[in-house]
């Protein structure tokens, strides 16, 4: 999965110019009920303007609030000038970069293409885990060794399971792989899970949702 799958294109983005006053930036944040805005000059990405950094700058200033927001420009408080994604970056990179910010810009040679939001990343994660479809979620662990995922695939095929999602987590310090498998509900789950256990997969949890 690539960043482009979660991209909010620039035509749909509310942006602010680096020469705009902080008063205008704050007004846009309030009007659109967002926590951050991309800062764009023409078609070039310049940074991110956020509530947090606006208030932080005011807190450390000696100015009165009305004077500060009118005299301070967006470029004086914007951040993340060099933090952005490329259109063909893998989706996982967005997860890392969005840990501390509500949005991140997507840029191609300084040209602003749009943003990825934390909200959209969460939706993509929900999709990856099959949370929007009903079924049976089976969590198992397996010793980290060659061919284990292949063996799981053979068992799935044997019981003709319809897979909603399959996510794995590598616990390298324990040489164990955790696997979260979601399948459509059928009347053979007990036989299917027993076959998994016979093949060395340890069942941690079975949940129907």
Backbone as a printed PyTorch tensor [residue, N CA C, xyz], in Angstrom:
tensor([[[  0.8430,  -1.1790,   0.0000],
         [  0.0000,   0.0000,   0.0000],
         [  0.8920,   1.2470,   0.0000]],

        [[  0.4820,   2.2470,  -0.8060],
         [  1.2930,   3.4470,  -0.9490],
         [  0.5640,   4.6750,  -0.4120]],

        [[  1.3620,   5.7330,  -0.1730],
         [  0.8220,   6.9740,   0.3630],
         [ -0.3220,   7.5030,  -0.4960]],

        [[ -0.2260,   7.3250,  -1.8040],
         [ -1.2470,   7.8600,  -2.7090],
         [ -2.6460,   7.3200,  -2.3860]],

        [[ -2.7230,   6.1490,  -1.7400],
         [ -4.0330,   5.5750,  -1.4190],
         [ -4.7440,   6.3350,  -0.3130]],

        [[ -4.0010,   7.1300,   0.4710],
         [ -4.6040,   7.9000,   1.5690],
         [ -4.4800,   9.4050,   1.3470]],

        [[ -4.0900,   9.7990,   0.1470],
         [ -3.8270,  11.2120,  -0.1440],
         [ -5.1090,  12.0450,  -0.2160]],

        [[ -5.1030,  13.1730,   0.4930],
         [ -6.1270,  14.2110,   0.3020],
         [ -5.5200,  15.2040,  -0.6820]],

        [[ -6.0400,  15.2520,  -1.8930],
         [ -5.4280,  16.0680,  -2.9390],
         [ -5.4850,  17.5540,  -2.6010]],

        [[ -4.5210,  18.2980,  -3.1500],
         [ -4.3610,  19.7180,  -2.8110],
         [ -5.6270,  20.5320,  -3.0810]],

        [[ -6.4200,  20.1090,  -4.0760],
         [ -7.6350,  20.8360,  -4.4040],
         [ -8.6520,  20.8070,  -3.2630]],

        [[ -8.5400,  19.8110,  -2.3990],
         [ -9.4590,  19.6760,  -1.2700],
         [ -8.8680,  20.1960,   0.0400]],

        [[ -7.6320,  20.6910,  -0.0150],
         [ -6.9510,  21.1210,   1.2090],
         [ -7.1760,  22.6090,   1.4860]],

        [[ -7.3240,  22.9430,   2.7530],
         [ -7.2970,  24.3310,   3.2010],
         [ -5.8450,  24.6590,   3.5090]],

        [[ -5.3130,  25.6730,   2.8610],
         [ -3.9020,  26.0100,   3.0500],
         [ -3.7570,  27.4500,   3.5440]],

        [[ -2.5660,  27.7540,   4.0080],
         [ -2.2420,  29.1060,   4.4560],
         [ -0.8990,  29.4920,   3.8390]],

        [[ -0.7230,  30.7930,   3.5750],
         [  0.5070,  31.2880,   2.9660],
         [  1.5060,  31.6910,   4.0500]],

        [[  2.8000,  31.5180,   3.8210],
         [  3.7760,  31.8800,   4.8610],
         [  3.7510,  33.3590,   5.2350]],

        [[  3.2780,  34.2200,   4.3330],
         [  3.2280,  35.6530,   4.6160],
         [  1.9270,  36.0730,   5.3010]],

        [[  0.9800,  35.1520,   5.4270],
         [ -0.2610,  35.4650,   6.1390],
         [  0.0290,  35.7150,   7.6140]],

        [[ -0.8120,  36.5200,   8.2410],
         [ -0.6530,  36.7340,   9.6790],
         [ -1.1270,  35.5010,  10.4350]],

        [[ -0.6380,  35.3780,  11.6540],
         [ -1.0840,  34.2840,  12.4910],
         [ -2.5800,  34.4170,  12.7820]],

        [[ -3.0770,  35.6420,  12.7900],
         [ -4.5000,  35.8660,  13.0050],
         [ -5.3220,  35.1450,  11.9400]],

        [[ -4.8860,  35.2370,  10.6790],
         [ -5.6000,  34.5640,   9.5930],
         [ -5.4750,  33.0490,   9.7400]],

        [[ -4.2720,  32.5810,  10.0890],
         [ -4.0670,  31.1420,  10.2540],
         [ -4.9510,  30.5600,  11.3340]],

        [[ -5.0240,  31.2410,  12.4790],
         [ -5.8530,  30.7870,  13.5950],
         [ -7.3330,  30.8160,  13.2070]],

        [[ -7.7330,  31.8540,  12.4730],
         [ -9.1290,  31.9520,  12.0320],
         [ -9.5010,  30.7770,  11.1270]],

        [[ -8.5810,  30.3760,  10.2520],
         [ -8.8320,  29.2310,   9.3710],
         [ -8.9220,  27.9270,  10.1730]],

        [[ -8.0430,  27.7810,  11.1590],
         [ -8.1010,  26.5870,  12.0070],
         [ -9.4520,  26.5000,  12.7160]],

        [[ -9.9100,  27.6260,  13.2500],
         [-11.1870,  27.6510,  13.9660],
         [-12.3580,  27.3820,  13.0210]],

        [[-12.3590,  28.0560,  11.8780],
         [-13.4870,  27.9430,  10.9540],
         [-13.6630,  26.5200,  10.4220]],

        [[-12.5490,  25.8370,  10.1960],
         [-12.6230,  24.5030,   9.6020],
         [-12.4520,  23.3830,  10.6320]],

        [[-12.3450,  23.7660,  11.9000],
         [-12.2450,  22.7910,  12.9940],
         [-11.1410,  21.7630,  12.7580]],

        [[ -9.9530,  22.2680,  12.4420],
         [ -8.7940,  21.3980,  12.2310],
         [ -7.6720,  21.8190,  13.1720]],

        [[ -6.6920,  20.9480,  13.3480],
         [ -5.5840,  21.2180,  14.2590],
         [ -4.3380,  21.7270,  13.5560]],

        [[ -4.2960,  21.5800,  12.2230],
         [ -3.1010,  21.9850,  11.4920],
         [ -3.4460,  22.2760,  10.0410]],

        [[ -2.6230,  23.1260,   9.4230],
         [ -2.7910,  23.4730,   8.0140],
         [ -1.4480,  23.3910,   7.2960]],

        [[ -1.4380,  22.9350,   6.0390],
         [ -0.2070,  23.0190,   5.2630],
         [  0.0660,  24.4710,   4.8640]],

        [[  1.3220,  24.8490,   4.9030],
         [  1.7350,  26.1950,   4.4850],
         [  2.2810,  26.0810,   3.0600]],

        [[  1.6490,  26.8150,   2.1430],
         [  1.9810,  26.6870,   0.7320],
         [  2.1720,  28.0720,   0.1230]],

        [[  3.2290,  28.2190,  -0.6590],
         [  3.5010,  29.4630,  -1.3790],
         [  3.4460,  29.1450,  -2.8660]],

        [[  2.3680,  29.5630,  -3.5330],
         [  2.1630,  29.1480,  -4.9190],
         [  1.8480,  27.6640,  -4.9350]],

        [[  2.7160,  26.8720,  -5.5460],
         [  2.5310,  25.4170,  -5.4970],
         [  3.6360,  24.7400,  -4.6980]],

        [[  4.4140,  25.5360,  -3.9360],
         [  5.5400,  24.9850,  -3.1850],
         [  5.1840,  24.8060,  -1.7080]],

        [[  5.5190,  23.6500,  -1.1770],
         [  5.3010,  23.3650,   0.2340],
         [  6.3520,  24.0740,   1.0800]],

        [[  5.8830,  24.7390,   2.1650],
         [  6.7980,  25.4880,   3.0110],
         [  6.8410,  24.9980,   4.4540]],

        [[  5.7990,  24.3310,   4.9350],
         [  5.7860,  23.8720,   6.3140],
         [  4.3770,  23.5570,   6.7820]],

        [[  4.2370,  23.4060,   8.1020],
         [  2.9460,  23.0950,   8.7250],
         [  2.6670,  24.1300,   9.8190]],

        [[  1.4450,  24.6390,   9.8450],
         [  1.0100,  25.5980,  10.8550],
         [  0.0270,  24.8910,  11.7820]],

        [[  0.3150,  24.8690,  13.0860],
         [ -0.5270,  24.1350,  14.0280],
         [ -0.9570,  25.0160,  15.1970]],

        [[ -2.0840,  24.6090,  15.8170],
         [ -2.5390,  25.2700,  17.0440],
         [ -1.4230,  25.2690,  18.0850]],

        [[ -0.8410,  24.0950,  18.2870],
         [  0.1430,  23.9370,  19.3580],
         [  1.3000,  24.9210,  19.2020]],

        [[  1.8750,  24.9920,  18.0160],
         [  3.0540,  25.8330,  17.8310],
         [  2.6880,  27.3140,  17.8120]],

        [[  1.4590,  27.6340,  17.3950],
         [  1.0060,  29.0260,  17.4720],
         [  0.8950,  29.4740,  18.9250]],

        [[  0.2480,  28.6590,  19.7540],
         [  0.0990,  29.0130,  21.1700],
         [  1.4380,  28.9840,  21.8990]],

        [[  2.2880,  28.0570,  21.5220],
         [  3.6090,  27.9640,  22.1600],
         [  4.4160,  29.2390,  21.8910]],

        [[  4.3740,  29.7160,  20.6410],
         [  5.0930,  30.9390,  20.2920],
         [  4.5500,  32.1290,  21.0710]],

        [[  3.2230,  32.1990,  21.2150],
         [  2.6230,  33.3000,  21.9750],
         [  3.0160,  33.2290,  23.4500]],

        [[  3.0190,  32.0140,  24.0020],
         [  3.3400,  31.8250,  25.4190],
         [  4.7390,  32.3580,  25.7460]],

        [[  5.6750,  32.1520,  24.8270],
         [  7.0560,  32.5620,  25.0930],
         [  7.3470,  33.9940,  24.6250]],

        [[  6.3220,  34.6710,  24.1070],
         [  6.5110,  36.0730,  23.7050],
         [  6.1050,  36.9980,  24.8560]],

        [[  6.4660,  38.2430,  24.7250],
         [  6.0850,  39.2400,  25.7300],
         [  4.9390,  40.1210,  25.2390]],

        [[  4.3940,  39.7860,  24.0740],
         [  3.3880,  40.6350,  23.4540],
         [  1.9840,  40.3300,  23.9680]],

        [[  1.0880,  41.3030,  23.8160],
         [ -0.3230,  41.0550,  24.0840],
         [ -0.8790,  40.1860,  22.9630]],

        [[ -1.9300,  39.4280,  23.2810],
         [ -2.4560,  38.4630,  22.3190],
         [ -2.8690,  39.1170,  21.0110]],

        [[ -3.6750,  40.1900,  21.0610],
         [ -4.1630,  40.7960,  19.8290],
         [ -3.0180,  41.3670,  18.9980]],

        [[ -2.0320,  41.9290,  19.6860],
         [ -0.8660,  42.4630,  18.9780],
         [ -0.0510,  41.3340,  18.3490]],

        [[  0.1130,  40.2320,  19.1000],
         [  0.9400,  39.1170,  18.6330],
         [  0.3510,  38.4700,  17.3820]],

        [[ -0.9470,  38.1820,  17.3960],
         [ -1.5380,  37.4700,  16.2540],
         [ -1.5900,  38.3390,  15.0060]],

        [[ -1.5860,  39.6550,  15.1830],
         [ -1.6230,  40.5480,  14.0200],
         [ -0.2280,  40.8140,  13.4490]],

        [[  0.7680,  40.8210,  14.3130],
         [  2.1250,  41.1610,  13.8580],
         [  2.9680,  39.9400,  13.4970]],

        [[  2.6010,  38.7780,  14.0060],
         [  3.3780,  37.5650,  13.7420],
         [  2.8710,  36.8920,  12.4710]],

        [[  3.7870,  36.4640,  11.6370],
         [  3.4140,  35.8010,  10.3910],
         [  3.4790,  34.2850,  10.5480]],

        [[  2.7360,  33.6260,   9.6860],
         [  2.7000,  32.1600,   9.7150],
         [  4.1080,  31.5820,   9.5970]],

        [[  4.9450,  32.1970,   8.7470],
         [  6.2960,  31.6640,   8.5380],
         [  7.1390,  31.7120,   9.8120]],

        [[  6.7520,  32.5700,  10.7580],
         [  7.5150,  32.6990,  12.0070],
         [  7.2510,  31.5510,  12.9750]],

        [[  6.1410,  30.8500,  12.8040],
         [  5.7950,  29.7820,  13.7510],
         [  5.5930,  28.4280,  13.0750]],

        [[  5.6810,  28.3720,  11.7390],
         [  5.4680,  27.0910,  11.0570],
         [  6.6220,  26.1350,  11.3580]],

        [[  6.3470,  24.8620,  11.2220],
         [  7.3270,  23.8050,  11.5160],
         [  7.3030,  22.7650,  10.3860]],

        [[  8.1640,  21.7800,  10.5360],
         [  8.2010,  20.6270,   9.6170],
         [  8.4610,  21.0190,   8.1640]],

        [[  9.2960,  22.0280,   7.9780],
         [  9.6210,  22.4530,   6.6210],
         [ 10.2600,  21.3320,   5.8040]],

        [[ 10.9700,  20.4520,   6.4790],
         [ 11.6850,  19.3810,   5.7710],
         [ 11.0990,  17.9980,   6.0500]],

        [[  9.8880,  17.9780,   6.5970],
         [  9.2450,  16.6900,   6.8970],
         [  8.0380,  16.5240,   5.9810]],

        [[  8.1190,  15.5770,   5.0780],
         [  7.0150,  15.3320,   4.1440],
         [  7.1820,  13.9420,   3.5380]],

        [[  6.1590,  13.5270,   2.8240],
         [  6.1740,  12.2420,   2.1450],
         [  6.2090,  12.4550,   0.6380]],

        [[  6.7170,  11.4680,  -0.0740],
         [  6.6200,  11.4430,  -1.5310],
         [  5.4270,  10.5850,  -1.9370]],

        [[  4.8990,  10.8510,  -3.0980],
         [  3.6720,  10.1930,  -3.5380],
         [  3.8130,   8.6730,  -3.6030]],

        [[  5.0130,   8.1700,  -3.8800],
         [  5.2210,   6.7290,  -4.0070],
         [  5.8380,   6.0990,  -2.7690]],

        [[  5.9000,   6.8560,  -1.6550],
         [  6.3590,   6.2540,  -0.4010],
         [  5.3700,   5.1940,   0.0550]],

        [[  5.8810,   4.1990,   0.7750],
         [  4.9940,   3.1670,   1.2940],
         [  4.1880,   3.7160,   2.4600]],

        [[  3.0220,   3.1490,   2.6340],
         [  2.0550,   3.5870,   3.6390],
         [  2.6530,   3.5860,   5.0530]],

        [[  3.5400,   2.6110,   5.3290],
         [  4.1130,   2.4970,   6.6670],
         [  4.8860,   3.7490,   7.0790]],

        [[  5.4760,   4.4450,   6.1030],
         [  6.2280,   5.6590,   6.4270],
         [  5.3020,   6.7280,   6.9970]],

        [[  4.0680,   6.7830,   6.5130],
         [  3.0940,   7.7460,   7.0350],
         [  2.7990,   7.4710,   8.5020]],

        [[  2.7420,   6.1970,   8.8780],
         [  2.4840,   5.8320,  10.2760],
         [  3.5500,   6.4100,  11.1960]],

        [[  4.8010,   6.3360,  10.7620],
         [  5.9130,   6.8250,  11.5810],
         [  5.8790,   8.3500,  11.6750]],

        [[  5.7050,   9.0140,  10.5470],
         [  5.7810,  10.4730,  10.5120],
         [  4.6000,  11.1470,  11.2040]],

        [[  3.4610,  10.4520,  11.3170],
         [  2.2600,  11.0530,  11.8920],
         [  2.1300,  10.8060,  13.4000]],

        [[  3.1530,  10.2930,  14.0260],
         [  3.0640,  10.0200,  15.4620],
         [  2.7760,  11.2820,  16.2670]],

        [[  3.3830,  12.4060,  15.8800],
         [  3.2780,  13.6210,  16.6820],
         [  2.5280,  14.7610,  15.9990]],

        [[  2.0320,  14.5380,  14.7840],
         [  1.3490,  15.6000,  14.0500],
         [  0.0500,  15.0820,  13.4350]],

        [[ -0.9690,  15.9550,  13.3380],
         [ -2.2440,  15.5090,  12.7720],
         [ -2.2250,  15.3580,  11.2590]],

        [[ -1.2920,  16.0450,  10.5810],
         [ -1.1920,  15.9390,   9.1290],
         [  0.2700,  15.8960,   8.7220]],

        [[  0.5090,  15.3970,   7.5070],
         [  1.8410,  15.4870,   6.9030],
         [  1.6470,  15.7660,   5.4250]],

        [[  2.4970,  16.6020,   4.8730],
         [  2.3840,  16.9790,   3.4660],
         [  2.9270,  15.8880,   2.5550]],

        [[  2.3770,  15.8450,   1.3560],
         [  2.8910,  14.9660,   0.3020],
         [  3.4420,  15.8830,  -0.7890]],

        [[  4.7220,  15.6980,  -1.1310],
         [  5.4440,  16.6500,  -1.9740],
         [  6.1860,  15.9160,  -3.0790]],

        [[  6.2510,  16.5360,  -4.2450],
         [  7.0440,  16.0160,  -5.3610],
         [  7.9770,  17.1340,  -5.8300]],

        [[  9.2680,  17.0330,  -5.4800],
         [ 10.2580,  18.0590,  -5.8270],
         [  9.7810,  19.4480,  -5.4030]],

        [[  9.4150,  19.5800,  -4.1520],
         [  8.9390,  20.8110,  -3.5080],
         [  7.5120,  21.1770,  -3.8960]],

        [[  6.9450,  20.5490,  -4.9190],
         [  5.5820,  20.8690,  -5.3390],
         [  4.5890,  20.1790,  -4.4130]],

        [[  3.6930,  20.9590,  -3.8620],
         [  2.7000,  20.4500,  -2.9180],
         [  1.6120,  19.6750,  -3.6600]],

        [[  1.4240,  18.4000,  -3.2590],
         [  0.4210,  17.5460,  -3.9030],
         [ -0.8150,  17.3380,  -3.0380]],

        [[ -0.6640,  17.4980,  -1.7230],
         [ -1.7790,  17.2670,  -0.8120],
         [ -1.2690,  16.8610,   0.5590]],

        [[ -2.1350,  16.2370,   1.3430],
         [ -1.7510,  15.8150,   2.6940],
         [ -2.2570,  14.4060,   2.9760]],

        [[ -1.6450,  13.8070,   3.9700],
         [ -2.1690,  12.5950,   4.5920],
         [ -2.5010,  12.9660,   6.0250]],

        [[ -3.7030,  12.6210,   6.4840],
         [ -4.1170,  12.9620,   7.8400],
         [ -4.0580,  11.7330,   8.7360]],

        [[ -3.9220,  11.9900,  10.0290],
         [ -3.9200,  10.8950,  10.9990],
         [ -5.2460,  10.1280,  10.9340]],

        [[ -6.3360,  10.8560,  10.7340],
         [ -7.6590,  10.2420,  10.6450],
         [ -7.7160,   9.2350,   9.4950]],

        [[ -7.1830,   9.6270,   8.3270],
         [ -7.2150,   8.7220,   7.1740],
         [ -6.3120,   7.5130,   7.3790]],

        [[ -5.1920,   7.7220,   8.0670],
         [ -4.2970,   6.5940,   8.3600],
         [ -4.9870,   5.5840,   9.2680]],

        [[ -5.7190,   6.0830,  10.2810],
         [ -6.4730,   5.1910,  11.1640],
         [ -7.5080,   4.4030,  10.3700]],

        [[ -8.1790,   5.0660,   9.4300],
         [ -9.1550,   4.3610,   8.5890],
         [ -8.4960,   3.2740,   7.7610]],

        [[ -7.2960,   3.5560,   7.2420],
         [ -6.5710,   2.5520,   6.4680],
         [ -6.1750,   1.3620,   7.3450]],

        [[ -5.7980,   1.6540,   8.5890],
         [ -5.4600,   0.5760,   9.5210],
         [ -6.6840,  -0.2960,   9.8120]],

        [[ -7.8290,   0.3560,  10.0010],
         [ -9.0640,  -0.3910,  10.2380],
         [ -9.3690,  -1.3030,   9.0650]],

        [[ -9.1230,  -0.8050,   7.8640],
         [ -9.3350,  -1.6170,   6.6680],
         [ -8.3690,  -2.7940,   6.6240]],

        [[ -7.0920,  -2.5260,   6.9790],
         [ -6.0830,  -3.5940,   6.9600],
         [ -6.4360,  -4.7230,   7.9240]],

        [[ -7.0760,  -4.3620,   9.0540],
         [ -7.4710,  -5.3570,  10.0380],
         [ -8.8820,  -5.8950,   9.7860]],

        [[ -9.5120,  -5.4490,   8.7200],
         [-10.8500,  -5.9390,   8.4000],
         [-11.9000,  -5.5430,   9.4050]],

        [[-11.7230,  -4.3940,  10.0530],
         [-12.6250,  -3.9970,  11.1270],
         [-13.9980,  -3.5650,  10.6210]],

        [[-14.1080,  -3.2910,   9.3300],
         [-15.3800,  -2.8370,   8.7840],
         [-16.2040,  -3.9840,   8.2020]],

        [[-15.7140,  -5.2030,   8.3690],
         [-16.4480,  -6.3820,   7.9080],
         [-16.6220,  -7.3560,   9.0650]],

        [[-17.7460,  -8.0210,   9.0950],
         [-17.9770,  -9.0100,  10.1450],
         [-17.1920, -10.2810,   9.8390]],

        [[-16.9270, -11.0470,  10.8890],
         [-16.1960, -12.2910,  10.7050],
         [-15.6610, -12.8030,  12.0260]],

        [[-14.7300, -13.7310,  11.9590],
         [-14.1000, -14.3110,  13.1440],
         [-12.6160, -13.9650,  13.1220]],

        [[-12.1520, -13.2970,  14.1770],
         [-10.7510, -12.9040,  14.2870],
         [-10.0080, -13.9460,  15.1200]],

        [[ -8.9720, -14.5280,  14.5360],
         [ -8.1930, -15.5790,  15.1890],
         [ -6.7610, -15.0740,  15.3550]],

        [[ -6.3080, -14.9610,  16.6040],
         [ -4.9460, -14.5130,  16.8770],
         [ -4.1040, -15.7080,  17.2850]],

        [[ -2.9900, -15.9130,  16.5850],
         [ -2.1270, -17.0590,  16.8690],
         [ -0.6780, -16.5940,  16.9410]],

        [[  0.1630, -17.4340,  17.5260],
         [  1.6060, -17.2180,  17.4520],
         [  2.2420, -18.4520,  16.8560]],

        [[  3.4130, -18.2270,  16.2720],
         [  4.1530, -19.3320,  15.6760],
         [  5.6370, -19.0470,  15.8110]],

        [[  6.4160, -20.1000,  16.0010],
         [  7.8680, -19.9390,  16.0170],
         [  8.2990, -19.3780,  14.6710]],

        [[  9.1880, -18.3990,  14.7140],
         [  9.6620, -17.7490,  13.4890],
         [ 10.5730, -18.7110,  12.7350]],

        [[ 10.0480, -19.3230,  11.6790],
         [ 10.8440, -20.2440,  10.8690],
         [ 10.3340, -20.2180,   9.4360]],

        [[ 11.1740, -20.6550,   8.5400],
         [ 10.8360, -20.6170,   7.1190],
         [  9.6200, -21.4950,   6.8170]],

        [[  8.7070, -20.9500,   6.0390],
         [  7.5730, -21.7380,   5.5570],
         [  6.3290, -21.7050,   6.4210]],

        [[  6.3480, -20.9520,   7.5420],
         [  5.1890, -20.9640,   8.4450],
         [  3.9720, -20.2750,   7.8240]],

        [[  4.1810, -19.1460,   7.1450],
         [  3.0680, -18.4740,   6.4960],
         [  2.5190, -19.3290,   5.3570]],

        [[  3.4300, -20.0220,   4.6800],
         [  2.9990, -20.9360,   3.6240],
         [  2.1280, -22.0570,   4.1730]],

        [[  2.5210, -22.5730,   5.3480],
         [  1.7280, -23.6400,   5.9790],
         [  0.3570, -23.1250,   6.3740]],

        [[  0.3070, -21.8970,   6.8840],
         [ -0.9740, -21.2950,   7.2250],
         [ -1.8550, -21.1930,   5.9810]],

        [[ -1.2510, -20.7890,   4.8690],
         [ -2.0010, -20.6970,   3.6160],
         [ -2.5640, -22.0380,   3.1830]],

        [[ -1.8090, -23.1220,   3.3950],
         [ -2.2770, -24.4640,   3.0360],
         [ -3.5030, -24.8670,   3.8540]],

        [[ -3.4760, -24.5140,   5.1570],
         [ -4.6160, -24.8560,   6.0280],
         [ -5.8450, -24.0410,   5.6400]],

        [[ -5.6320, -22.7700,   5.3230],
         [ -6.7330, -21.9190,   4.8700],
         [ -7.3600, -22.5060,   3.6070]],

        [[ -6.5210, -22.9400,   2.6910],
         [ -7.0170, -23.5350,   1.4440],
         [ -7.7480, -24.8450,   1.7070]],

        [[ -7.1970, -25.6620,   2.6070],
         [ -7.8160, -26.9590,   2.9160],
         [ -9.2420, -26.8020,   3.4140]],

        [[ -9.4720, -25.7800,   4.2500],
         [-10.8020, -25.5790,   4.8340],
         [-11.6300, -24.5330,   4.0770]],

        [[-11.0930, -24.1070,   2.9280],
         [-11.8100, -23.1730,   2.0490],
         [-12.2770, -21.9230,   2.8100]],

        [[-11.3990, -21.4040,   3.6640],
         [-11.7450, -20.2150,   4.4150],
         [-11.6940, -18.9750,   3.5160]],

        [[-12.6140, -18.0590,   3.7400],
         [-12.6350, -16.7930,   3.0130],
         [-11.9750, -15.7350,   3.8970]],

        [[-10.7770, -15.2990,   3.5180],
         [ -9.9790, -14.4010,   4.3540],
         [-10.4260, -12.9550,   4.1840]],

        [[-10.7430, -12.3190,   5.3120],
         [-11.0760, -10.8950,   5.3260],
         [ -9.7970, -10.0740,   5.4590]],

        [[ -8.8970, -10.4890,   6.3620],
         [ -7.6230,  -9.7850,   6.5360],
         [ -6.6030, -10.7190,   7.1590]],

        [[ -5.3330, -10.4060,   6.9250],
         [ -4.2300, -11.1710,   7.5070],
         [ -3.0940, -10.2080,   7.7990]],

        [[ -2.7540, -10.0700,   9.0840],
         [ -1.6960,  -9.1560,   9.5100],
         [ -0.7340,  -9.9270,  10.3990]],

        [[  0.5640,  -9.6990,  10.1990],
         [  1.5510, -10.3850,  11.0320],
         [  2.4390,  -9.3740,  11.7420]],

        [[  2.9230,  -9.7660,  12.9330],
         [  3.8180,  -8.9370,  13.7330],
         [  5.0440,  -9.7700,  14.0750]],

        [[  6.2110,  -9.2520,  13.7510],
         [  7.4540,  -9.9700,  13.9770],
         [  8.0130,  -9.6230,  15.3510]],

        [[  7.9570, -10.5580,  16.2910],
         [  8.5290, -10.3460,  17.6240],
         [  9.9230, -10.9700,  17.6390]],

        [[ 10.8700, -10.2850,  17.0010],
         [ 12.1870, -10.8710,  16.7670],
         [ 12.9450, -11.2160,  18.0370]],

        [[ 12.6900, -10.4600,  19.1290],
         [ 13.4250, -10.7470,  20.3520],
         [ 13.0350, -12.0990,  20.9330]],

        [[ 11.8370, -12.5830,  20.5720],
         [ 11.3900, -13.8790,  21.0850],
         [ 11.4090, -14.9550,  20.0060]],

        [[ 11.8230, -14.5670,  18.7940],
         [ 11.8020, -15.4880,  17.6500],
         [ 10.3990, -16.0590,  17.4430]],

        [[  9.4030, -15.1950,  17.6340],
         [  8.0090, -15.6070,  17.5050],
         [  7.2910, -14.6230,  16.5900]],

        [[  6.4110, -15.1410,  15.7480],
         [  5.5870, -14.2860,  14.9050],
         [  4.1410, -14.3690,  15.3740]],

        [[  3.5400, -13.1950,  15.5850],
         [  2.1230, -13.1430,  15.9470],
         [  1.3190, -12.8730,  14.6800]],

        [[  0.2580, -13.6070,  14.5100],
         [ -0.5550, -13.5160,  13.2970],
         [ -2.0040, -13.2570,  13.6910]],

        [[ -2.5960, -12.2330,  13.0780],
         [ -4.0130, -11.9380,  13.2950],
         [ -4.7270, -12.2110,  11.9800]],

        [[ -5.5510, -13.2380,  11.9880],
         [ -6.2690, -13.6830,  10.7980],
         [ -7.7630, -13.4830,  11.0190]],

        [[ -8.4100, -12.8480,  10.0580],
         [ -9.8600, -12.6940,  10.1430],
         [-10.4950, -13.3850,   8.9510]],

        [[-11.4470, -14.2700,   9.2320],
         [-12.1190, -15.0210,   8.1760],
         [-13.6320, -14.8320,   8.3090]],

        [[-14.3210, -15.0530,   7.2120],
         [-15.7760, -14.9900,   7.2680],
         [-16.2970, -16.1560,   8.0980]],

        [[-17.3840, -15.8930,   8.8310],
         [-17.9270, -16.8880,   9.7490],
         [-18.4970, -18.0830,   8.9840]],

        [[-18.0540, -19.2770,   9.3930],
         [-18.5870, -20.5350,   8.8570],
         [-18.7970, -21.4770,  10.0450]],

        [[-19.3140, -22.6520,   9.7680],
         [-19.5940, -23.5960,  10.8610],
         [-18.4370, -24.5580,  11.1140]],

        [[-17.2490, -24.2520,  10.5780],
         [-16.1180, -25.1700,  10.7430],
         [-14.9430, -24.5430,  11.4950]],

        [[-15.2010, -23.4480,  12.2260],
         [-14.1130, -22.7390,  12.8980],
         [-13.3790, -23.6400,  13.8850]],

        [[-14.1310, -24.4840,  14.6100],
         [-13.4870, -25.3610,  15.5900],
         [-12.5220, -26.3270,  14.9180]],

        [[-12.9440, -26.9300,  13.7920],
         [-12.0600, -27.8510,  13.0660],
         [-10.8470, -27.1050,  12.5040]],

        [[-11.0980, -25.9050,  11.9920],
         [-10.0300, -25.0970,  11.4070],
         [ -8.9700, -24.7430,  12.4570]],

        [[ -9.4090, -24.2960,  13.6370],
         [ -8.4510, -23.8990,  14.6720],
         [ -7.7130, -25.1080,  15.2530]],

        [[ -8.3860, -26.2530,  15.3290],
         [ -7.7000, -27.4640,  15.7920],
         [ -6.5940, -27.8690,  14.8250]],

        [[ -6.8520, -27.6890,  13.5400],
         [ -5.8320, -27.9900,  12.5340],
         [ -4.6440, -27.0320,  12.6760]],

        [[ -4.9380, -25.7770,  12.9900],
         [ -3.8590, -24.8180,  13.2250],
         [ -2.9870, -25.2620,  14.4010]],

        [[ -3.6360, -25.6850,  15.4890],
         [ -2.8940, -26.1230,  16.6700],
         [ -2.0650, -27.3700,  16.3810]],

        [[ -2.6140, -28.2960,  15.6240],
         [ -1.8720, -29.5120,  15.2500],
         [ -0.6370, -29.1690,  14.4310]],

        [[ -0.6900, -28.0510,  13.7060],
         [  0.4270, -27.6540,  12.8490],
         [  1.3990, -26.7200,  13.5530]],

        [[  1.2130, -26.5300,  14.8700],
         [  2.1760, -25.7570,  15.6390],
         [  1.8350, -24.2990,  15.8580]],

        [[  0.6250, -23.9030,  15.4630],
         [  0.1870, -22.5360,  15.7220],
         [ -0.5290, -22.5020,  17.0670]],

        [[ -0.0820, -21.6350,  17.9330],
         [ -0.7000, -21.5320,  19.2550],
         [ -1.8160, -20.4960,  19.2200]],

        [[ -3.0270, -20.9070,  19.5410],
         [ -4.1850, -20.0180,  19.5250],
         [ -4.1760, -19.1300,  20.7630]],

        [[ -4.1810, -17.8130,  20.5600],
         [ -4.2180, -16.8660,  21.6650],
         [ -5.6320, -16.3500,  21.9300]],

        [[ -6.3960, -16.1830,  20.8430],
         [ -7.7150, -15.5990,  21.0170],
         [ -8.5730, -15.8850,  19.7780]],

        [[ -9.8610, -16.0950,  20.0070],
         [-10.8280, -16.2190,  18.9200],
         [-11.9970, -15.3000,  19.2630]],

        [[-12.2620, -14.3250,  18.3990],
         [-13.3130, -13.3510,  18.6760],
         [-14.1820, -13.1870,  17.4430]],

        [[-15.4860, -13.2530,  17.6580],
         [-16.4180, -13.0120,  16.5530],
         [-16.8730, -11.5540,  16.6160]],

        [[-16.8130, -10.8590,  15.4910],
         [-17.2850,  -9.4740,  15.4660],
         [-17.9530,  -9.1560,  14.1290]]])
